[in-house]
Each structure stands twice: as C-alpha cells, then as structure tokens.
Short mmCIF file of C-alpha atoms in Angstrom, two decimals:
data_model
loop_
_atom_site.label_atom_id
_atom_site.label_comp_id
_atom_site.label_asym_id
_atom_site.label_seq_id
_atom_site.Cartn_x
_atom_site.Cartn_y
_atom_site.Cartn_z
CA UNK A 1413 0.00 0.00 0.00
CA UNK A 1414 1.00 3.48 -0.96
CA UNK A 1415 2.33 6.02 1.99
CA UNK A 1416 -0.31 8.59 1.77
CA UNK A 1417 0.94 12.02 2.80
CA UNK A 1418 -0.61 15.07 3.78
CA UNK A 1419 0.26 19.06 3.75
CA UNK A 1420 1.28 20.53 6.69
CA UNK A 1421 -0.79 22.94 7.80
CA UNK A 1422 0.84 25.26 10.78
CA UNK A 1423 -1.99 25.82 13.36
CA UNK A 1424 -0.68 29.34 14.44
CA UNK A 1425 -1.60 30.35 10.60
CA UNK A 1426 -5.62 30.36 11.26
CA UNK A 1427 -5.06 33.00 13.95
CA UNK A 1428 -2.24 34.83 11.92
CA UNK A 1429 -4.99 37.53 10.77
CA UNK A 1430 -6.08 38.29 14.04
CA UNK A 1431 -2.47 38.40 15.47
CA UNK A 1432 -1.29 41.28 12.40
CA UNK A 1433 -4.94 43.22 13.01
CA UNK A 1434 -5.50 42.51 16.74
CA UNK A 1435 -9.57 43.68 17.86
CA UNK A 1436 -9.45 47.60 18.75
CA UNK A 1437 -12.16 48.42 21.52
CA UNK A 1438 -12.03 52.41 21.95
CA UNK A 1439 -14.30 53.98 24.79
CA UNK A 1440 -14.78 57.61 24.47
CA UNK A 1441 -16.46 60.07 26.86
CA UNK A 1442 -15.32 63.31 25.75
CA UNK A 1443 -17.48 63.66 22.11
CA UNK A 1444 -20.91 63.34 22.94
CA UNK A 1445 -22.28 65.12 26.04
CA UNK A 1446 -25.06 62.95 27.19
CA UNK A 1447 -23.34 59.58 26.68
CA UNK A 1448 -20.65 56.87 26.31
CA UNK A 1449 -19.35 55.97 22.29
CA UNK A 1450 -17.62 52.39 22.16
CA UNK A 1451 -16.28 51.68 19.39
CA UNK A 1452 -14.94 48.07 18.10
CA UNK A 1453 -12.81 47.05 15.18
CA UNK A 1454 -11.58 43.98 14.17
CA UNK A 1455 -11.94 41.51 11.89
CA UNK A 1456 -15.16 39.72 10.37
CA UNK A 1457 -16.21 37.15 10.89
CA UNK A 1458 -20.19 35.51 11.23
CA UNK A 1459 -21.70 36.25 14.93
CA UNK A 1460 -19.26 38.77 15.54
CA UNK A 1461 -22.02 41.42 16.02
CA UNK A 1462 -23.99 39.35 18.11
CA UNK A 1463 -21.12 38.98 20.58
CA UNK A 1464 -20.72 42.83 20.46
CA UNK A 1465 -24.04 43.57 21.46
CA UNK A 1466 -24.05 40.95 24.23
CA UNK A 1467 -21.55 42.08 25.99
CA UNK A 1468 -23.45 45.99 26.17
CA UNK A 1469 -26.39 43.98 26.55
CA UNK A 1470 -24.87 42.00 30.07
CA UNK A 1471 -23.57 45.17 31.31
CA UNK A 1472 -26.98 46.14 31.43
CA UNK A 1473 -26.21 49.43 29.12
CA UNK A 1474 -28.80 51.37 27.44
CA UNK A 1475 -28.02 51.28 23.58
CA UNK A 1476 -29.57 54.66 21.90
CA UNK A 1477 -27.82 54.81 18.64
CA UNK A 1478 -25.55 52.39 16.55
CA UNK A 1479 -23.81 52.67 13.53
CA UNK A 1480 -23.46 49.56 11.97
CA UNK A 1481 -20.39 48.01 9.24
CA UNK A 1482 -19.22 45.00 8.56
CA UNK A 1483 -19.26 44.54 4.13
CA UNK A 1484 -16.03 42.93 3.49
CA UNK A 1485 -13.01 41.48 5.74
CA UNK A 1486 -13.70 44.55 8.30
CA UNK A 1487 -15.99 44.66 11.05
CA UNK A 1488 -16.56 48.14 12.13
CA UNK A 1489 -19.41 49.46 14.93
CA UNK A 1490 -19.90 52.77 16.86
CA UNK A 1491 -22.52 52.35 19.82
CA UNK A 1492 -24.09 55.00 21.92
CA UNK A 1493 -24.69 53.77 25.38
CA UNK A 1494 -25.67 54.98 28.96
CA UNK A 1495 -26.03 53.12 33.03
CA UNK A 1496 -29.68 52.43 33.49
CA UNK A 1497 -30.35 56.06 34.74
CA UNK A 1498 -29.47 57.23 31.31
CA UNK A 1499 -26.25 58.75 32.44
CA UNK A 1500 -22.20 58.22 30.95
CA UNK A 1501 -20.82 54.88 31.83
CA UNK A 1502 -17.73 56.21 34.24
CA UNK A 1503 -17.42 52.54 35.87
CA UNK A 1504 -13.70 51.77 35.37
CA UNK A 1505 -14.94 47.67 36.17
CA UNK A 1506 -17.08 48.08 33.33
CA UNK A 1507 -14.80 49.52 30.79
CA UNK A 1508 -12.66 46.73 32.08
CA UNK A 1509 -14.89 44.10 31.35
CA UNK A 1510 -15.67 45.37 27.38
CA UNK A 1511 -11.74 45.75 26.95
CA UNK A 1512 -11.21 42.16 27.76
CA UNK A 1513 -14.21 40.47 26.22
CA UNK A 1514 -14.00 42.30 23.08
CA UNK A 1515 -10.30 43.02 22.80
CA UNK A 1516 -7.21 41.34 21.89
CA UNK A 1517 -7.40 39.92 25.49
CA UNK A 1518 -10.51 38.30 24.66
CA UNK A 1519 -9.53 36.21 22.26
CA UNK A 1520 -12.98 37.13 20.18
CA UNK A 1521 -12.09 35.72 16.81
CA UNK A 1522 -11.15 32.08 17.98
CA UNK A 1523 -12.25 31.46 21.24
CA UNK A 1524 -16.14 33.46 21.30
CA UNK A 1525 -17.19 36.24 23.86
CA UNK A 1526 -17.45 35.19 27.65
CA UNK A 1527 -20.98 35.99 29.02
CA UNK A 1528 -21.34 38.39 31.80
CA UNK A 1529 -21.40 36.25 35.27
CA UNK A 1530 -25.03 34.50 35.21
CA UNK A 1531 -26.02 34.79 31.59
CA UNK A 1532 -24.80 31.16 30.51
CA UNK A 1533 -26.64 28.58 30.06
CA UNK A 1534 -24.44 25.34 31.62
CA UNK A 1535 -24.08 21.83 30.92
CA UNK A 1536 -25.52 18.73 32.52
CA UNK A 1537 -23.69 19.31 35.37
CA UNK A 1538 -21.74 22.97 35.75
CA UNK A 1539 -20.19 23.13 38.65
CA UNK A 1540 -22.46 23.23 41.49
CA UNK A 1541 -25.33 23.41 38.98
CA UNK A 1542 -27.72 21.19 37.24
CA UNK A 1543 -29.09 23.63 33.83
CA UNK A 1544 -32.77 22.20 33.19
CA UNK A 1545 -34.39 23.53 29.74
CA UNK A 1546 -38.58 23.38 29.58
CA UNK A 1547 -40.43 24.17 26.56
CA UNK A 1548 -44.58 23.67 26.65
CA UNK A 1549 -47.77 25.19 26.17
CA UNK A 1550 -48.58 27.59 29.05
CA UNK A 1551 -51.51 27.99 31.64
CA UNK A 1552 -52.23 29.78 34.78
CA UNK A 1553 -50.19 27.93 38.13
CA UNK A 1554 -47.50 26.17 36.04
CA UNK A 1555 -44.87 27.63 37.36
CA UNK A 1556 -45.84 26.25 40.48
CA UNK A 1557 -45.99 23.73 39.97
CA UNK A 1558 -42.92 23.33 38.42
CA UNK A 1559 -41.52 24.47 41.39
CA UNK A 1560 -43.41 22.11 43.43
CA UNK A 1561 -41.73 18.84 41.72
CA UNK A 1562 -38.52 20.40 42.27
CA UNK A 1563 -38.96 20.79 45.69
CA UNK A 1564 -40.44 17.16 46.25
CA UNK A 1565 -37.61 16.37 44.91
CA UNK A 1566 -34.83 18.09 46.82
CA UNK A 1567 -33.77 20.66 44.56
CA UNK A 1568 -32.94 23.89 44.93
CA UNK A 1569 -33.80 26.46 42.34
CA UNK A 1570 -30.96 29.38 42.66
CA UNK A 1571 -31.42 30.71 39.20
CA UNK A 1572 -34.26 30.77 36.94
CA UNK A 1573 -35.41 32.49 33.83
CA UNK A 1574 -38.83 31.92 32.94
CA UNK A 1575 -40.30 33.58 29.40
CA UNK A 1576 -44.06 33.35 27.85
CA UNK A 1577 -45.58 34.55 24.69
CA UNK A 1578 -48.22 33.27 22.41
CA UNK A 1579 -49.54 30.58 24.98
CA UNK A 1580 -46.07 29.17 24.67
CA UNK A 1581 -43.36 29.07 28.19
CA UNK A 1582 -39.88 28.25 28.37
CA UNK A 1583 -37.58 28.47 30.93
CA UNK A 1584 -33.85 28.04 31.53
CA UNK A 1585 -33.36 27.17 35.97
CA UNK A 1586 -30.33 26.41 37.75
CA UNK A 1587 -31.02 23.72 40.51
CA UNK A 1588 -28.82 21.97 42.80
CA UNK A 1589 -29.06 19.15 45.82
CA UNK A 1590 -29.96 20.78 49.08
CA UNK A 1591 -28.26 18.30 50.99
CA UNK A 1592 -24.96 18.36 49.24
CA UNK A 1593 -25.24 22.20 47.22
CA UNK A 1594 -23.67 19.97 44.42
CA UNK A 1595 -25.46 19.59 40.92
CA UNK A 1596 -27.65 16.44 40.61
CA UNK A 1597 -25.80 13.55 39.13
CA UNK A 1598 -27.45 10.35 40.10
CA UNK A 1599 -29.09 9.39 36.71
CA UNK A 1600 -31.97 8.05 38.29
CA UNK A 1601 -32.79 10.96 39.72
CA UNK A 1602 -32.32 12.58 36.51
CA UNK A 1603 -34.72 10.74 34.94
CA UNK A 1604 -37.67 11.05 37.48
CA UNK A 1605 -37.44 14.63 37.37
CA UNK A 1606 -37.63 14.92 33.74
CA UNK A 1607 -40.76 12.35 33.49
CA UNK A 1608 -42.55 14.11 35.88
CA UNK A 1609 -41.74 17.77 34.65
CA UNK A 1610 -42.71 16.19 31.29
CA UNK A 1611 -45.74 15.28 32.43
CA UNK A 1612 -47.26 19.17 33.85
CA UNK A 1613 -45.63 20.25 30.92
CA UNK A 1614 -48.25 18.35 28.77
CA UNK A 1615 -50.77 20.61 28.57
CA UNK A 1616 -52.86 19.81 25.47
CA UNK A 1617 -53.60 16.26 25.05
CA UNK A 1618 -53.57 16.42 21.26
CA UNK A 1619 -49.64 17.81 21.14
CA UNK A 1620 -48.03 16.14 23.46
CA UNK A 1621 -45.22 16.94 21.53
CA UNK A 1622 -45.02 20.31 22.72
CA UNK A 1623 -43.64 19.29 26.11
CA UNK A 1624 -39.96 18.84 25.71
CA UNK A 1625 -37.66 18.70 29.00
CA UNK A 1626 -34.00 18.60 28.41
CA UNK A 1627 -30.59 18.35 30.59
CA UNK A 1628 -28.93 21.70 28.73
CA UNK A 1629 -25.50 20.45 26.59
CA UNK A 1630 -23.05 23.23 25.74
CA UNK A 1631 -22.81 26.58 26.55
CA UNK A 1632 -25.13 29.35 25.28
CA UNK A 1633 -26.34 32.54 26.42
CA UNK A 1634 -29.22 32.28 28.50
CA UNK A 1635 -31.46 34.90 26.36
CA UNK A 1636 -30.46 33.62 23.62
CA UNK A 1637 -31.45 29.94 24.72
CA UNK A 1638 -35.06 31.17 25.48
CA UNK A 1639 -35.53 32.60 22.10
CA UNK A 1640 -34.02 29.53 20.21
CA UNK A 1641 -36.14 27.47 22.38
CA UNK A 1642 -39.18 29.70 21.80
CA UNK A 1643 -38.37 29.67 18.19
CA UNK A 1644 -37.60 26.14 17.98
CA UNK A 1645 -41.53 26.02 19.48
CA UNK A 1646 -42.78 28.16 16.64
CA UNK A 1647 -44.29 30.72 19.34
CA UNK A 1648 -44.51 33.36 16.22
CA UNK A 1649 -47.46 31.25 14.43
CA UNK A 1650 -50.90 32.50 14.65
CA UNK A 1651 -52.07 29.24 16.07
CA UNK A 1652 -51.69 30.39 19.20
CA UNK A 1653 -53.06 34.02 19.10
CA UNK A 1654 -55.05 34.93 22.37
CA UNK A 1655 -56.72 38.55 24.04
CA UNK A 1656 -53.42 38.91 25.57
CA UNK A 1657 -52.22 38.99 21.97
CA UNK A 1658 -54.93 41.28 20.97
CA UNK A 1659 -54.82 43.35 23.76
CA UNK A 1660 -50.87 44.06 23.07
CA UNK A 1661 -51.82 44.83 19.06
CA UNK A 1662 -51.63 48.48 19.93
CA UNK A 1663 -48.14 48.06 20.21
CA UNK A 1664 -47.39 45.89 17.69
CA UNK A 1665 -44.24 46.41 16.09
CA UNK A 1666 -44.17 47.96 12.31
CA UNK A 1667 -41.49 45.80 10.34
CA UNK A 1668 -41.11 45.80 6.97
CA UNK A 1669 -39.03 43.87 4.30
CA UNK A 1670 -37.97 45.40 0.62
CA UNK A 1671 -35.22 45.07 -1.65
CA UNK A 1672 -32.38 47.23 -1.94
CA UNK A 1673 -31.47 46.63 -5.78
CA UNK A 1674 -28.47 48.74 -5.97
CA UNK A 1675 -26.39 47.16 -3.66
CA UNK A 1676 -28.08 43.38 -3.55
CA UNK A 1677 -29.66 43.13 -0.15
CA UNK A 1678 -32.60 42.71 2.05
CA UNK A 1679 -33.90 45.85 3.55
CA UNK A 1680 -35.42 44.99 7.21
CA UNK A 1681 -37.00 48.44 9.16
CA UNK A 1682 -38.43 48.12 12.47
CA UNK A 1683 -40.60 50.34 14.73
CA UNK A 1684 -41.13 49.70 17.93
CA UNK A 1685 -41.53 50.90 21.26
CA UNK A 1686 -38.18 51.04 22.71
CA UNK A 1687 -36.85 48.90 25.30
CA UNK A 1688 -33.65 47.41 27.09
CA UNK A 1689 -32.40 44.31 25.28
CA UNK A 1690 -34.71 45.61 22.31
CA UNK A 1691 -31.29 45.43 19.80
CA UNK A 1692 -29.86 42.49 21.40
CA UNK A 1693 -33.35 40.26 21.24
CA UNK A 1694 -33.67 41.80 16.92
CA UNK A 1695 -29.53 40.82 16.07
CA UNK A 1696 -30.16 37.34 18.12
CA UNK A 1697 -33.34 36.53 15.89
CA UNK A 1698 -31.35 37.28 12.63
CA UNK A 1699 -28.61 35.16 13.54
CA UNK A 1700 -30.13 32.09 14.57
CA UNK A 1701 -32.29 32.81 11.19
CA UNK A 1702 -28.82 32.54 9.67
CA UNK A 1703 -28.93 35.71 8.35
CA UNK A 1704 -26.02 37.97 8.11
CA UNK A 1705 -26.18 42.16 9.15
CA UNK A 1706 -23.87 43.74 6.65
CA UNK A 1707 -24.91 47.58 7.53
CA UNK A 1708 -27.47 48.41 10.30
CA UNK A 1709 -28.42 52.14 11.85
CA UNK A 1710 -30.25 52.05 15.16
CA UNK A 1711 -31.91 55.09 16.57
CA UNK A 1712 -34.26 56.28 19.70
CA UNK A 1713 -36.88 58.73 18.51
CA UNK A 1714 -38.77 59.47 22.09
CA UNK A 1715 -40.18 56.34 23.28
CA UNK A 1716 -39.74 54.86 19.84
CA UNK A 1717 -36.75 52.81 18.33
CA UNK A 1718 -35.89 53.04 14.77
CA UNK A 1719 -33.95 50.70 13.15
CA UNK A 1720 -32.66 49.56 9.50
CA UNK A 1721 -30.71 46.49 8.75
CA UNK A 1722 -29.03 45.26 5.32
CA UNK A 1723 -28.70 41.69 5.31
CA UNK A 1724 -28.33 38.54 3.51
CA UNK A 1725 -29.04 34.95 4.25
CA UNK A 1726 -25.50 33.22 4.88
CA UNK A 1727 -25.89 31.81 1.27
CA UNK A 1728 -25.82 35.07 -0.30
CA UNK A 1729 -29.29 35.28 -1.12
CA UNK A 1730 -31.76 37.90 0.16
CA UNK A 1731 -35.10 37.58 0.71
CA UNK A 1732 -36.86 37.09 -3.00
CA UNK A 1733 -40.06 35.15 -1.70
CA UNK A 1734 -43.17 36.88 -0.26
CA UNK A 1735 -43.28 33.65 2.70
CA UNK A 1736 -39.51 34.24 3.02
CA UNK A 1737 -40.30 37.89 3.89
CA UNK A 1738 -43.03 37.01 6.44
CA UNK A 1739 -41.54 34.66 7.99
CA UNK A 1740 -39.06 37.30 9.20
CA UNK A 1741 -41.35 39.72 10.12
CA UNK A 1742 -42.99 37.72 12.38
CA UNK A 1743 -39.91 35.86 14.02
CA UNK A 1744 -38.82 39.55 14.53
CA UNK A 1745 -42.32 40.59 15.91
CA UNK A 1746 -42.35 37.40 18.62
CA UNK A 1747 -38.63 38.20 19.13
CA UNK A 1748 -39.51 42.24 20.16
CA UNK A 1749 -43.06 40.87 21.83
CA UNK A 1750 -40.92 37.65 24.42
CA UNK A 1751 -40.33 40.60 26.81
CA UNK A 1752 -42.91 42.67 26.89
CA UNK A 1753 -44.88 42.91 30.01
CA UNK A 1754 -48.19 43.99 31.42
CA UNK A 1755 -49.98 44.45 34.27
CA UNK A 1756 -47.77 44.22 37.89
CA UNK A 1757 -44.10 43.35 39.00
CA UNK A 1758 -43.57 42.02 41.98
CA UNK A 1759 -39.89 41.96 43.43
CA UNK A 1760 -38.87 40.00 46.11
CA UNK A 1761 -36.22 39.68 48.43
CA UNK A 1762 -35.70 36.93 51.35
CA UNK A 1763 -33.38 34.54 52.65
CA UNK A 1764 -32.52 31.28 50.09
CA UNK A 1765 -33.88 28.48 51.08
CA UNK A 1766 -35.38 25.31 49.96
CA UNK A 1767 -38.87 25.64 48.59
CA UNK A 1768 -38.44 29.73 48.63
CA UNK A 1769 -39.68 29.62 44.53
CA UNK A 1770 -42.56 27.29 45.23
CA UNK A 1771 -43.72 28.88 48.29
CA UNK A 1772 -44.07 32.06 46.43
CA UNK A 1773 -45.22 30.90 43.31
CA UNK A 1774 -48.23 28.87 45.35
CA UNK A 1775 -48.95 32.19 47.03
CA UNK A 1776 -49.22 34.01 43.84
CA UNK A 1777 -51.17 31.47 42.02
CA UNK A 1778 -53.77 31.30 45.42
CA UNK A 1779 -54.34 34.66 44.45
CA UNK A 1780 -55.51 34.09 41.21
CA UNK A 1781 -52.35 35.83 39.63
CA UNK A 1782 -50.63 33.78 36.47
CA UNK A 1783 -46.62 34.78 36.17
CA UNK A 1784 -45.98 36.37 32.67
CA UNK A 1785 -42.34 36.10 32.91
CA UNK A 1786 -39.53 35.82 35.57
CA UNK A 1787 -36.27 36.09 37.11
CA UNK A 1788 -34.46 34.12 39.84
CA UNK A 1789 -31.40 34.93 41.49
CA UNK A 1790 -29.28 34.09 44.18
CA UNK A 1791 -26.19 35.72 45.58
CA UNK A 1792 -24.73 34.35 48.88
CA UNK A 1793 -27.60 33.76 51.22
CA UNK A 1794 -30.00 35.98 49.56
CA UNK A 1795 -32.65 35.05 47.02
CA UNK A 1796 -34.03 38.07 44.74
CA UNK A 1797 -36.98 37.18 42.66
CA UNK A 1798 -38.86 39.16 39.76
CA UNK A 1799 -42.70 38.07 39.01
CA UNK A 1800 -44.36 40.01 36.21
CA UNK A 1801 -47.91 38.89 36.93
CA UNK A 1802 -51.56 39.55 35.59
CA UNK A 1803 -54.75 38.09 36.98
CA UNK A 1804 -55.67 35.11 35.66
CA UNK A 1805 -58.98 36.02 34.45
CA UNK A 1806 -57.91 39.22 32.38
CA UNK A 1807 -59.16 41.49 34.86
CA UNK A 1808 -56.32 44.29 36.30
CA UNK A 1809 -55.23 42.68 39.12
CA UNK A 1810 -57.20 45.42 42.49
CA UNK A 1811 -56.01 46.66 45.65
CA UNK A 1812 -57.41 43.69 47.81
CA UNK A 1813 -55.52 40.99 46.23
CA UNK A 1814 -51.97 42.89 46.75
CA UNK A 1815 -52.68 43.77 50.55
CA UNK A 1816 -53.59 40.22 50.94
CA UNK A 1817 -50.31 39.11 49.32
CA UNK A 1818 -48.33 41.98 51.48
CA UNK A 1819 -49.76 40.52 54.66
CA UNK A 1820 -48.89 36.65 53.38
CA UNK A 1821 -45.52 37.50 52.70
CA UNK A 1822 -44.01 40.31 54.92
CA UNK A 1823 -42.97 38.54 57.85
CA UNK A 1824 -40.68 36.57 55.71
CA UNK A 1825 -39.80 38.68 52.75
CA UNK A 1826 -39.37 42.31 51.27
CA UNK A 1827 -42.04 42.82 48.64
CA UNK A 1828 -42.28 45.74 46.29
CA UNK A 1829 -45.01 46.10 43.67
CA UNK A 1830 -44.97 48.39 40.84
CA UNK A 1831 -47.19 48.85 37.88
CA UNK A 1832 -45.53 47.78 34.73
CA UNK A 1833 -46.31 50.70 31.70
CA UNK A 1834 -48.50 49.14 29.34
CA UNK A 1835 -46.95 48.03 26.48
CA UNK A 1836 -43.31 48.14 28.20
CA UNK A 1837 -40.57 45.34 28.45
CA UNK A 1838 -39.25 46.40 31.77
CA UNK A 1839 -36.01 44.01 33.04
CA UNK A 1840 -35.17 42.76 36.54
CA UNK A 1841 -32.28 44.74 35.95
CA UNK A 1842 -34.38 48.17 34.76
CA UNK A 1843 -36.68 47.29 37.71
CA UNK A 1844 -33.95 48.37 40.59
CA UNK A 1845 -32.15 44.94 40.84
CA UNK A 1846 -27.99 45.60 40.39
CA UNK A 1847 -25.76 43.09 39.48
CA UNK A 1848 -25.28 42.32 43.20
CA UNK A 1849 -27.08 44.97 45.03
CA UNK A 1850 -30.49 45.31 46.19
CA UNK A 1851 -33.20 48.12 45.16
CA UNK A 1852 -34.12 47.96 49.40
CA UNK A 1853 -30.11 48.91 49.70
CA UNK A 1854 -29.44 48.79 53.88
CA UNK A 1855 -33.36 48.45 54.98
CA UNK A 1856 -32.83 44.91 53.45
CA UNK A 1857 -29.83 44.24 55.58
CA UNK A 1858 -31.12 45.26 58.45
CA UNK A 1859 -34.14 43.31 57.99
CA UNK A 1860 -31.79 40.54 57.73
CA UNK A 1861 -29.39 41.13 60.22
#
C-alpha cells in the first residue's frame, strides 16, 4: 500500500490575521455630552455582532444609537450607550470588562465572547449546577408547579429564567441538591425529574409533543437559549393568538421587508416601542435565522426605536419570496413581543432556602395571579426574585388581592409592587435589581441582620 501524505498545515496560521490586526475596543467620553461611544474594530467574521451587542447587553447598558459596518473582511461598529439612569458609563470595572471580552485579550475571533457572570446557560452538570431547559404550552399555576416537583424532589432552584408569549413558556433554571449544594448527578434521579416535569408540561392532550424537558448540553447565552427554544416552538405562528395577543396589538411592532437593488440586499425596518435588550433580542433573531447584518443604523426617537438592517441569508441570497419575507417579520415581531410585560411586577427579596420559589409561586397562584415572565437569582444567602404577573382572568389585578399578598408574605420577605407601563418590556435589571445589590439597599440588611 502506498504512503499517503498530507500538507502541513501550521496551526498558528488560522489566527495569523487576528495576530497582524489585533480587535481595537475604543471607549470615548469626551465627544458626545449625554453619553458613552464604544467603538470596536476587528476583523469579520459571522456572529461577531452578536457577541458585540451581548456584551453591552450584560452590562446592562442602554443602547440609543448604533452605527453599523461589517461589508467585506472589516468589522466596524460605533454604539451610543448609557447606566440604566441614562447617564455616561464612568465605571472603570465596566470599561474593564468590554476591553477584555471584546479586545485582543478576549480572544474574540477564535475562542467566542465570555458571558457576563449568570447569563450562561451550563451543561448537565456545571459546577455546582444542574441547567434544566422546559419548553410547553402555558396555563395559569404552572410555574408552580414546576416548582413544586422540584422541591419534592430536593432541589434547589438558585437561578431561573422563565419567558411566555403566544400561549407558549420556556424556561432556563439552575437547581442543585440541598443536601450536598452539588449539581444532581445520580441518573436516576435525573430521569424522574424529567418524566414528571414532562408530564405538567403536557398541557394539550392532542400535542403532546409540545412538552420537551432537556438536561442543557453546551454553553449558550441564557437569552439567547429562550428565544431559540421559543423559536424552535414556533411561538410566532398565529395558532396560538389569544386577548393577551390582541390586547398588546396596539403596540405591535411595524417591520417591513424590501429590496435594496443597488447594492443586492434585504432591507429589514423596524418600529417599535423602545426597550432594554430591544437590539440584542432583533440581532439574536437574525442570527439564529442565519442571516447575516452587513450595515445596520439604530436610533431612539422618544419612546420609539428606529432601526434599518441590510442583510443577507448566509448563502448570499436575500429575501426574493413573499413567505420568506413574512416569515421574518414575524420571528422579529415574537422576538420584540418575548419581553414585553403587562400588568404588575412584583420583586422580592428573602433569605434562600429550599422551597423559597414554590412557596411564592403557590402564594401568587392562590391569588388568582398567572406569572408572565420571571427572574431568579441568588447571591450568597440571599434570594431576589422578579414576578411580572396579571390576573388570571384578564381582569387588572385590584387593591385587595396585593394587601392580601403583602400581609402573606411580609414577615418573611421584602415585597415591592410596581405597575408595569402598558406596552413596556421592563427588566429585573431596569426594575432596581444591580448586578449584586439590592433596590431595598441597607433596609434589606437590616431586615436581615
């Protein structure tokens, strides 16, 4: 038999590019009066401006203008960004943090963006985590009773992300043994839970393929987990349209898709009511849709967001078809809509403990409230929840049944309740929450103390 020999191919020459034309990250406060320009070069490559924008997006910064390049081997953007208050970013941590993510220290061509701390989704076991992915059809008390079987089964939930839209839910939570504080390994374990979260997740007997319960593999941002999952469920279909779809049509975004014949691409505008995470939740859509942004302006006109993307699909083509064209619109549409909020929030703050998420969520459901979306975290001892709630029946949710949950909750937890602005997509983090701080500051630590 012949020797069969192959080129050598030096390993160090794939990175050789990014070694001659290292990633320039450039934060300026001195141009524009009113906010913070960061600016990133490097070069292109597919996803690159998806890892951009989640790294602003972590930080919790308020993106109000972007300018938008990358046609060719160059990869150019210019973002305007403020804190939450709508103030410069002067947090040297922070500047830190976009430096080393998205410069040469990051490694961004070869190695991907690191999430901010608590925005990954984890493997079967991460280490002291078990990541648990749900997908189903939603109804009023799932949650729980999700959080029931978890409890019965001597888990602790200490981080949880829970999205609905379109009668669809899916949710991302962190659990781990409360004996041990290790991730659940034993495989028989394993597989009880998922049967019997399988099971509540079954909500229409004549899909039953809707429920899907999964042990998460890889690693993937959590937000954009929930809207691959939620895509993956085909929550932008009109199959599922209900009066809480109806009653958001008022502030239904305006997206529309033409051709732009002189240069070859896909024209896609949106208006919307603006929003954190609005640019973030659009750029995520595209890319999973395996289309590619080649020029994009965002704006903020008042409470409005303008924006205007060029793309292609990663074949080249742009979008020809009439059902090619719609289909994006609406992914876009349930995209924009997965956050958006109505009614009350209700933010929480107490002591971790076992059953803490299942306690609250069977208070809240004896109440006739249903949770529209929510967010779990733990730091150290302390749990600090985020309920967006309605009443179940579609009614605005009255003075009786919050004074009844004050009085059912107060001796063991901090509870503030705020009326969400209709139409709005408010975030645990927009809401008063900090990335380790609490929005009851020293009252809370002396209620602990």
């Amino acid at each position: 038999m012949d020797r069969v020999c192959w080129p050598y191919f030096d390993p160090e020459y794939e990175n050789l590019n990014l070694r001659i034309n290292p990633p320039r990250v450039s934060i300026d406060n001195a141009t524009c009066r009113d906010c913070t320009l960061v600016k990133v070069d490097s070069m292109n490559k597919p996803g690159i401006l998806l890892e951009v924008v989640q790294v602003l997006t972590d930080l919790d910064l308020i993106i109000s203008k972007a300018y938008i390049s990358s046609d060719g081997g160059w990869f150019m953007d210019v973002f305007h960004v403020t804190d939450q208050q709508g103030n410069k970013v002067t947090d040297d941590r922070t500047f830190e943090h976009i430096e080393n993510a998205l410069g040469p220290k990051g490694h961004m061509m070869t190695n991907g963006v690191k999430a901010w701390t608590g925005k990954r989704v984890g493997v079967h076991s991460l280490g002291d985590h078990t990541a648990i992915e749900l997908i189903g059809w939603d109804r009023p008390g799932l949650l729980s009773e999700i959080s029931a079987i978890l409890t019965n089964l001597h888990c602790n939930v200490v981080a949880a992300e829970v999205w609905t839209h379109n009668m669809h839910v899916a949710c991302v939570l962190y659990v781990n043994d409360d004996t041990t504080g290790r991730a659940v390994e034993d495989p028989i374990r394993l597989s009880a839970m998922e049967e019997q979260l399988k099971n509540i997740l079954r909500g229409r007997e004549d899909d039953g393929k809707a429920a899907r319960t999964s042990f998460s593999i890889g690693f993937t941002h959590m937000d954009r987990r929930l809207h691959q999952m939620m895509f993956a469920a085909r929550d932008y279909e009109d199959g599922g349209v209900t009066e809480e779809k109806d009653n958001a049509s008022a502030f239904r975004p305006v997206i529309t898709v033409d051709r732009c014949e002189d240069k070859g691409y896909s024209m896609v505008n949106v208006r919307c009511k603006d929003r954190p995470k609005l640019l973030f939740d659009i750029v995520c859509t595209l890319t999973d849709m395996q289309y590619v942004v080649f020029h994009a302006s965002i704006s903020s006109s008042g409470p409005y967001a303008l924006q205007e993307y060029y793309i292609r699909h990663m074949d080249g083509c742009t979008l020809d078809t009439e059902g090619e064209k719609q289909r994006v619109i609406k992914c876009l549409e349930a995209a924009i809509q997965r956050r958006v909020s109505e009614g009350l929030s209700f933010e929480l703050c107490a002591r971790d403990r076992v059953g803490l998420l299942s306690e609250v969520t069977r208070i809240l459901r004896e109440n006739g409230l249903t949770v529209t979306r929510a967010g779990v975290t733990t730091v150290g001892e302390k749990a600090m929840n985020v309920f967006y709630v309605r009443d179940a029946s579609g009614n605005p949710v009255d003075m009786k049944t919050i004074d009844a949950l004050r009085k059912e909750v107060g001796h063991t937890m901090m509870l503030n309740v705020k009326k969400v602005p209709t139409g709005s997509a408010e975030t645990p983090e927009s809401s008063g929450w900090g990335k380790t701080g609490f929005f009851f500051g020293s009252l809370f630590e002396r209620f602990l103390a």
